[in-house]
PDB file of N, CA and C in Angstrom:
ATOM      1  N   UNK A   1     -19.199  80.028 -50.116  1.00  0.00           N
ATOM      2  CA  UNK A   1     -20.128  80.391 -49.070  1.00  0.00           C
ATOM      3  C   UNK A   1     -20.313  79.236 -48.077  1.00  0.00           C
ATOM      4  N   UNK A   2     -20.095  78.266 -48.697  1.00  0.00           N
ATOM      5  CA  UNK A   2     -20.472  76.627 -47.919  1.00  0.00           C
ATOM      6  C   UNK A   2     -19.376  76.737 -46.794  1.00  0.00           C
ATOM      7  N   UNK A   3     -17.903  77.131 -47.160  1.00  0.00           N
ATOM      8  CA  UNK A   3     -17.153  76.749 -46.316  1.00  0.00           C
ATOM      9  C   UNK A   3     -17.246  77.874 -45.028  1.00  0.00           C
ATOM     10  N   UNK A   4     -17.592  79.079 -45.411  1.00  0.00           N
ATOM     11  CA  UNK A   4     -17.691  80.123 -44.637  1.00  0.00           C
ATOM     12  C   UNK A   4     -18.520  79.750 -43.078  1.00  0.00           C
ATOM     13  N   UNK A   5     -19.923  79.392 -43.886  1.00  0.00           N
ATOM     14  CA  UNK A   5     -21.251  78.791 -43.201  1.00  0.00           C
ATOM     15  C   UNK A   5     -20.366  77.864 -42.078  1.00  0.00           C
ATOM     16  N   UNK A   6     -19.507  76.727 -42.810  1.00  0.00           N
ATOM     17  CA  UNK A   6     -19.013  75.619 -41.784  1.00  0.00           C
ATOM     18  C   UNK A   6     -18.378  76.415 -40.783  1.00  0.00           C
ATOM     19  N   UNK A   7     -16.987  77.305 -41.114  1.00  0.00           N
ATOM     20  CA  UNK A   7     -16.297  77.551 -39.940  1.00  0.00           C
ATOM     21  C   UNK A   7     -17.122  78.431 -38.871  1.00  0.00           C
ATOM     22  N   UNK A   8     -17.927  79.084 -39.235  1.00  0.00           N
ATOM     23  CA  UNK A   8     -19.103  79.919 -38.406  1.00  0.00           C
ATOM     24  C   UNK A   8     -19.504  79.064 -37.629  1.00  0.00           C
ATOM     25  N   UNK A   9     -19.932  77.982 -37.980  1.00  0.00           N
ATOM     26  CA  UNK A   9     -20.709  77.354 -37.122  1.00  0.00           C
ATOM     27  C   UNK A   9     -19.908  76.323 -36.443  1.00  0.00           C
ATOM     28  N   UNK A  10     -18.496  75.980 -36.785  1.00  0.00           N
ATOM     29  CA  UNK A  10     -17.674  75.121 -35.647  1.00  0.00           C
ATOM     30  C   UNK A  10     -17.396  76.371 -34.591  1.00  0.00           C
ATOM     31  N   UNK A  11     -17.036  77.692 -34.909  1.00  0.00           N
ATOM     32  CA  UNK A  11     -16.327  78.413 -34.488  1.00  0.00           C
ATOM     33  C   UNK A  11     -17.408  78.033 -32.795  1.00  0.00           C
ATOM     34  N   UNK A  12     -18.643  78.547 -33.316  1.00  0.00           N
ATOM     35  CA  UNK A  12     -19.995  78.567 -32.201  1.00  0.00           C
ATOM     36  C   UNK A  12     -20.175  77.587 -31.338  1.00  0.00           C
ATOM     37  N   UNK A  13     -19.784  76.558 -31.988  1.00  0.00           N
ATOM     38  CA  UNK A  13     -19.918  75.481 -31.394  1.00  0.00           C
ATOM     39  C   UNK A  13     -18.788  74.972 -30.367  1.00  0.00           C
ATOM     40  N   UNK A  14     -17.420  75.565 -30.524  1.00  0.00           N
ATOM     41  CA  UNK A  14     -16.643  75.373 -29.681  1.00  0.00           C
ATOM     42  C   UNK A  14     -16.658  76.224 -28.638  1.00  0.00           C
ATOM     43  N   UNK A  15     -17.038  77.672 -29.073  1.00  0.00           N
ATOM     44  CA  UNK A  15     -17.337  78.840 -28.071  1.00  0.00           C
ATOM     45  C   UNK A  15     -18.205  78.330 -27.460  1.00  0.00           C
ATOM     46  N   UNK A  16     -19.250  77.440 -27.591  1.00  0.00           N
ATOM     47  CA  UNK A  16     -20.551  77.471 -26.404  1.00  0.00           C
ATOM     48  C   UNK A  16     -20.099  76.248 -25.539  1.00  0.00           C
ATOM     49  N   UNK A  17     -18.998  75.171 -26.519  1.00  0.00           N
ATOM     50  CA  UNK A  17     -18.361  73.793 -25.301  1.00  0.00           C
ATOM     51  C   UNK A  17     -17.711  74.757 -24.037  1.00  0.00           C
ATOM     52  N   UNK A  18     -16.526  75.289 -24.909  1.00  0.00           N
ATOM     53  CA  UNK A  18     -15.725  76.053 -23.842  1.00  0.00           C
ATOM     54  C   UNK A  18     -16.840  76.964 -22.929  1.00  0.00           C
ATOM     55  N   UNK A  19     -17.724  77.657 -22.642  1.00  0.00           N
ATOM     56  CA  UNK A  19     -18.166  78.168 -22.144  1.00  0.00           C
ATOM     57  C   UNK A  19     -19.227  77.223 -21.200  1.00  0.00           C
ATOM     58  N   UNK A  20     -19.470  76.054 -21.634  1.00  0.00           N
ATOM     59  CA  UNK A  20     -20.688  75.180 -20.847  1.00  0.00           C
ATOM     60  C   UNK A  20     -19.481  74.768 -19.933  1.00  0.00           C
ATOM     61  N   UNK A  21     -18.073  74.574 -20.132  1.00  0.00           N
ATOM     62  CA  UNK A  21     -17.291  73.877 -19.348  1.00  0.00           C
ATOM     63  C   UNK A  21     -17.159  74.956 -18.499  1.00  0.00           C
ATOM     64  N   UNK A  22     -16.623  76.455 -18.729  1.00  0.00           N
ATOM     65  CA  UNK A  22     -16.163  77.196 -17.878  1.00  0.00           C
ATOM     66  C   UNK A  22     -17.382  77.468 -16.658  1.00  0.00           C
ATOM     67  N   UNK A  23     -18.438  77.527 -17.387  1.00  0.00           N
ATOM     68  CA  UNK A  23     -19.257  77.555 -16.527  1.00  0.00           C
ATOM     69  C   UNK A  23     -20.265  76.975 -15.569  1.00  0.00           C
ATOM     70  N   UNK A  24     -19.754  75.209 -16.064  1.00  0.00           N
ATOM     71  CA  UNK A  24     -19.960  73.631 -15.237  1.00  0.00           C
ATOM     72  C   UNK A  24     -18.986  73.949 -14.310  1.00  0.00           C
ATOM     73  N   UNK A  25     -18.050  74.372 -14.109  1.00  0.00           N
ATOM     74  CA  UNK A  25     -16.840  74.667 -13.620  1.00  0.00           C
ATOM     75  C   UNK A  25     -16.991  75.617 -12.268  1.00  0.00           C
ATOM     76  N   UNK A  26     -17.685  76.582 -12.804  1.00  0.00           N
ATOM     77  CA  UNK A  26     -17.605  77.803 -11.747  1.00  0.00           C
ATOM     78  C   UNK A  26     -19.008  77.126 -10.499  1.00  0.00           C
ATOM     79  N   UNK A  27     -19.710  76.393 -11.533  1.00  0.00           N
ATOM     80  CA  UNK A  27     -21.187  76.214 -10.554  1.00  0.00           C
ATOM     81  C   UNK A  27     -20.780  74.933  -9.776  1.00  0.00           C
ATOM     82  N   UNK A  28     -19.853  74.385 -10.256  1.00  0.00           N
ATOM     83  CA  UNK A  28     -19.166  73.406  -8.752  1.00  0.00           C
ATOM     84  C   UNK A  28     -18.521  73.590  -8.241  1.00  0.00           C
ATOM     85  N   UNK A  29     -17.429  74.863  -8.286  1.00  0.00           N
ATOM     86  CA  UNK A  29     -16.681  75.422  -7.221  1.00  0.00           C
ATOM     87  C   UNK A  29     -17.392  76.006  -6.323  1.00  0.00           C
ATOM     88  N   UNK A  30     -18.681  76.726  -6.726  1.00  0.00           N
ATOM     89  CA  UNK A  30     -19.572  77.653  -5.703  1.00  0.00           C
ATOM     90  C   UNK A  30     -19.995  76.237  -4.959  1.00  0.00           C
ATOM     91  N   UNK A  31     -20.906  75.572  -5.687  1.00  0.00           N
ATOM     92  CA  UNK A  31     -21.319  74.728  -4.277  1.00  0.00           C
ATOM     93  C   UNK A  31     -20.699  74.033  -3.456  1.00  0.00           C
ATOM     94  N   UNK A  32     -19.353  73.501  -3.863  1.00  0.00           N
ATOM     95  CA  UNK A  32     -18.359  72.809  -3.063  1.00  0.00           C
ATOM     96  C   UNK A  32     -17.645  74.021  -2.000  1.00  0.00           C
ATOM     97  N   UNK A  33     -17.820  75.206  -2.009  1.00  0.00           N
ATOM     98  CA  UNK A  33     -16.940  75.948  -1.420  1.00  0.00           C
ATOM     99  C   UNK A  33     -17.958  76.539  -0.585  1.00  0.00           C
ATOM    100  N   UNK A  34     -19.959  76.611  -1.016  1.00  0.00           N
ATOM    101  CA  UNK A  34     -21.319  77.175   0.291  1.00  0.00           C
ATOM    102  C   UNK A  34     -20.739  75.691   1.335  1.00  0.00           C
ATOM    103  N   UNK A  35     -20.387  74.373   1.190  1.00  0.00           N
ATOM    104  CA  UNK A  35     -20.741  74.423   2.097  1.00  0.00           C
ATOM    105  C   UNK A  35     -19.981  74.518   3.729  1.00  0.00           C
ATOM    106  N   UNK A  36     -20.958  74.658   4.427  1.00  0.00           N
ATOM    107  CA  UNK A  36     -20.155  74.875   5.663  1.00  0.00           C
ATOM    108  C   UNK A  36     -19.039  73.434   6.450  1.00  0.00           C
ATOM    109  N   UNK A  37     -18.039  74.221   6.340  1.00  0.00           N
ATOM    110  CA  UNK A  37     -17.301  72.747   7.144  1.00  0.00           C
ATOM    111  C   UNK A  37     -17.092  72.956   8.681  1.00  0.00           C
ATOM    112  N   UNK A  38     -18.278  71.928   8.786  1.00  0.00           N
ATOM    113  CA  UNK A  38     -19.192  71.825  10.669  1.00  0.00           C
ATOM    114  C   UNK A  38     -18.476  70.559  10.731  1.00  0.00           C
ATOM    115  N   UNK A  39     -17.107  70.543  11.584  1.00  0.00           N
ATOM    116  CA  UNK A  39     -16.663  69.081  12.142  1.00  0.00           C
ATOM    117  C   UNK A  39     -17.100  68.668  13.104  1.00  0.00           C
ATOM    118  N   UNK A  40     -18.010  69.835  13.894  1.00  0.00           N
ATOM    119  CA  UNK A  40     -18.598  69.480  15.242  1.00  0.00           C
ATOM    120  C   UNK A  40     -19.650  68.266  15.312  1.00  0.00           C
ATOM    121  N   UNK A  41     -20.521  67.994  14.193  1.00  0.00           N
ATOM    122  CA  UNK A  41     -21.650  67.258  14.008  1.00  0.00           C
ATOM    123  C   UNK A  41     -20.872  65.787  13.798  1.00  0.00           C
ATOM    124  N   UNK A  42     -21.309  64.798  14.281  1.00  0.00           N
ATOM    125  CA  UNK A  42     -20.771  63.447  14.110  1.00  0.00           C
ATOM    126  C   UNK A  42     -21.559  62.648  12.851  1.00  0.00           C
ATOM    127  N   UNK A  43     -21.552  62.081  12.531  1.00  0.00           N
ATOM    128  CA  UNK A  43     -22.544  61.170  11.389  1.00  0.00           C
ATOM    129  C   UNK A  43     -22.984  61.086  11.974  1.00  0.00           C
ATOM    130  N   UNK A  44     -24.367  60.667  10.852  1.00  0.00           N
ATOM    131  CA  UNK A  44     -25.637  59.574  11.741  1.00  0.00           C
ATOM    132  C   UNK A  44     -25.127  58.643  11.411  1.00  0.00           C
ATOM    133  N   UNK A  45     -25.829  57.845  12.088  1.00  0.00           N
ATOM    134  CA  UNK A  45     -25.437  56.243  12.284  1.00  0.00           C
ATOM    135  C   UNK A  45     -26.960  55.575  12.761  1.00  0.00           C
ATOM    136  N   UNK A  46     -27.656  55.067  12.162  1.00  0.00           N
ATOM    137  CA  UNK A  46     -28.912  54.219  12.580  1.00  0.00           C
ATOM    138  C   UNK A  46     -28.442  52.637  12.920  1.00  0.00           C
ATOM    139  N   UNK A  47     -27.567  52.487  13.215  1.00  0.00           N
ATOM    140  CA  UNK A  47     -27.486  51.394  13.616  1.00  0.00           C
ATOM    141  C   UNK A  47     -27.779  51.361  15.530  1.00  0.00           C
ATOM    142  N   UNK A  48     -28.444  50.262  15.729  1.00  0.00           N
ATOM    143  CA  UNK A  48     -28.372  50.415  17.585  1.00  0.00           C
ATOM    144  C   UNK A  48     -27.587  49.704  17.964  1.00  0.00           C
ATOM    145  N   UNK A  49     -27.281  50.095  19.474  1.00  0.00           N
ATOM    146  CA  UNK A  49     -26.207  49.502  19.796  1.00  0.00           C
ATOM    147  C   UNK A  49     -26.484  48.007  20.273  1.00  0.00           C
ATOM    148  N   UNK A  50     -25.725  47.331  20.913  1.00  0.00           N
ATOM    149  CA  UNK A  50     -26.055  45.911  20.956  1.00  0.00           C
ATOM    150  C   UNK A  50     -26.536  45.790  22.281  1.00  0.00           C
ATOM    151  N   UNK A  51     -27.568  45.024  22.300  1.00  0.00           N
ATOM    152  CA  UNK A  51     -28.349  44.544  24.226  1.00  0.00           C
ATOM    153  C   UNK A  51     -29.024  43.966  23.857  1.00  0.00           C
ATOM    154  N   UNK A  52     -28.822  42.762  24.972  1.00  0.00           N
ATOM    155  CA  UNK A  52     -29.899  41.544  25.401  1.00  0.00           C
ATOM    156  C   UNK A  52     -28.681  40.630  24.917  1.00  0.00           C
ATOM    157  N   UNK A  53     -29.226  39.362  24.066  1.00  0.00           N
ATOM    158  CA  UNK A  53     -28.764  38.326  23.614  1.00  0.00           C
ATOM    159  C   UNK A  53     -27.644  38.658  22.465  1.00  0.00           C
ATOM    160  N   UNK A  54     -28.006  39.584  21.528  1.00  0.00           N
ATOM    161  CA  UNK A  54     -27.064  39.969  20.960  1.00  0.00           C
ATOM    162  C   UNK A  54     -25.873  41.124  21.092  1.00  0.00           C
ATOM    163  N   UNK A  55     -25.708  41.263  22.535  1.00  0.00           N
ATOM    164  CA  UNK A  55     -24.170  41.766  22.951  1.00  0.00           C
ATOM    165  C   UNK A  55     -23.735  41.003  23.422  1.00  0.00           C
ATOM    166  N   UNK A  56     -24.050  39.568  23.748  1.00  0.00           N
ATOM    167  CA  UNK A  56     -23.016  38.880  24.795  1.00  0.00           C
ATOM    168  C   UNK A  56     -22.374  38.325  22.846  1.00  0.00           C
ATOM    169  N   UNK A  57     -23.217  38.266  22.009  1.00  0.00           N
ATOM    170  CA  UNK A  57     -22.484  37.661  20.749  1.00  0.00           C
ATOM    171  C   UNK A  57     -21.360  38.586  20.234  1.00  0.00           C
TER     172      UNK A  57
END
């Protein structure tokens, strides 16, 4: 009965890996694929540009 109990419960235990993977899997293809690819938008950039004393540097 002991050994029965074991393979039952590896069996479960590999069914729920394989399934956390298949389905880690599917929930980063969806979000990598919502989002929109907008090339129009440039980065931000917070940097300012240079004036006064520090553009002639």
């Amino acid at each position: 009965m002991r050994h029965a109990r074991r393979r039952i419960v590896r069996r479960v235990a590999r069914l729920a890996a394989v399934g956390g993977l298949l389905l880690g899997g599917t929930m980063v293809t969806r979000a990598v694929a919502s989002e929109p690819p907008d090339a129009s938008t440039a980065p931000r950039a917070f940097a300012q540009t240079p004036s006064g004393a520090g553009g002639d540097l």
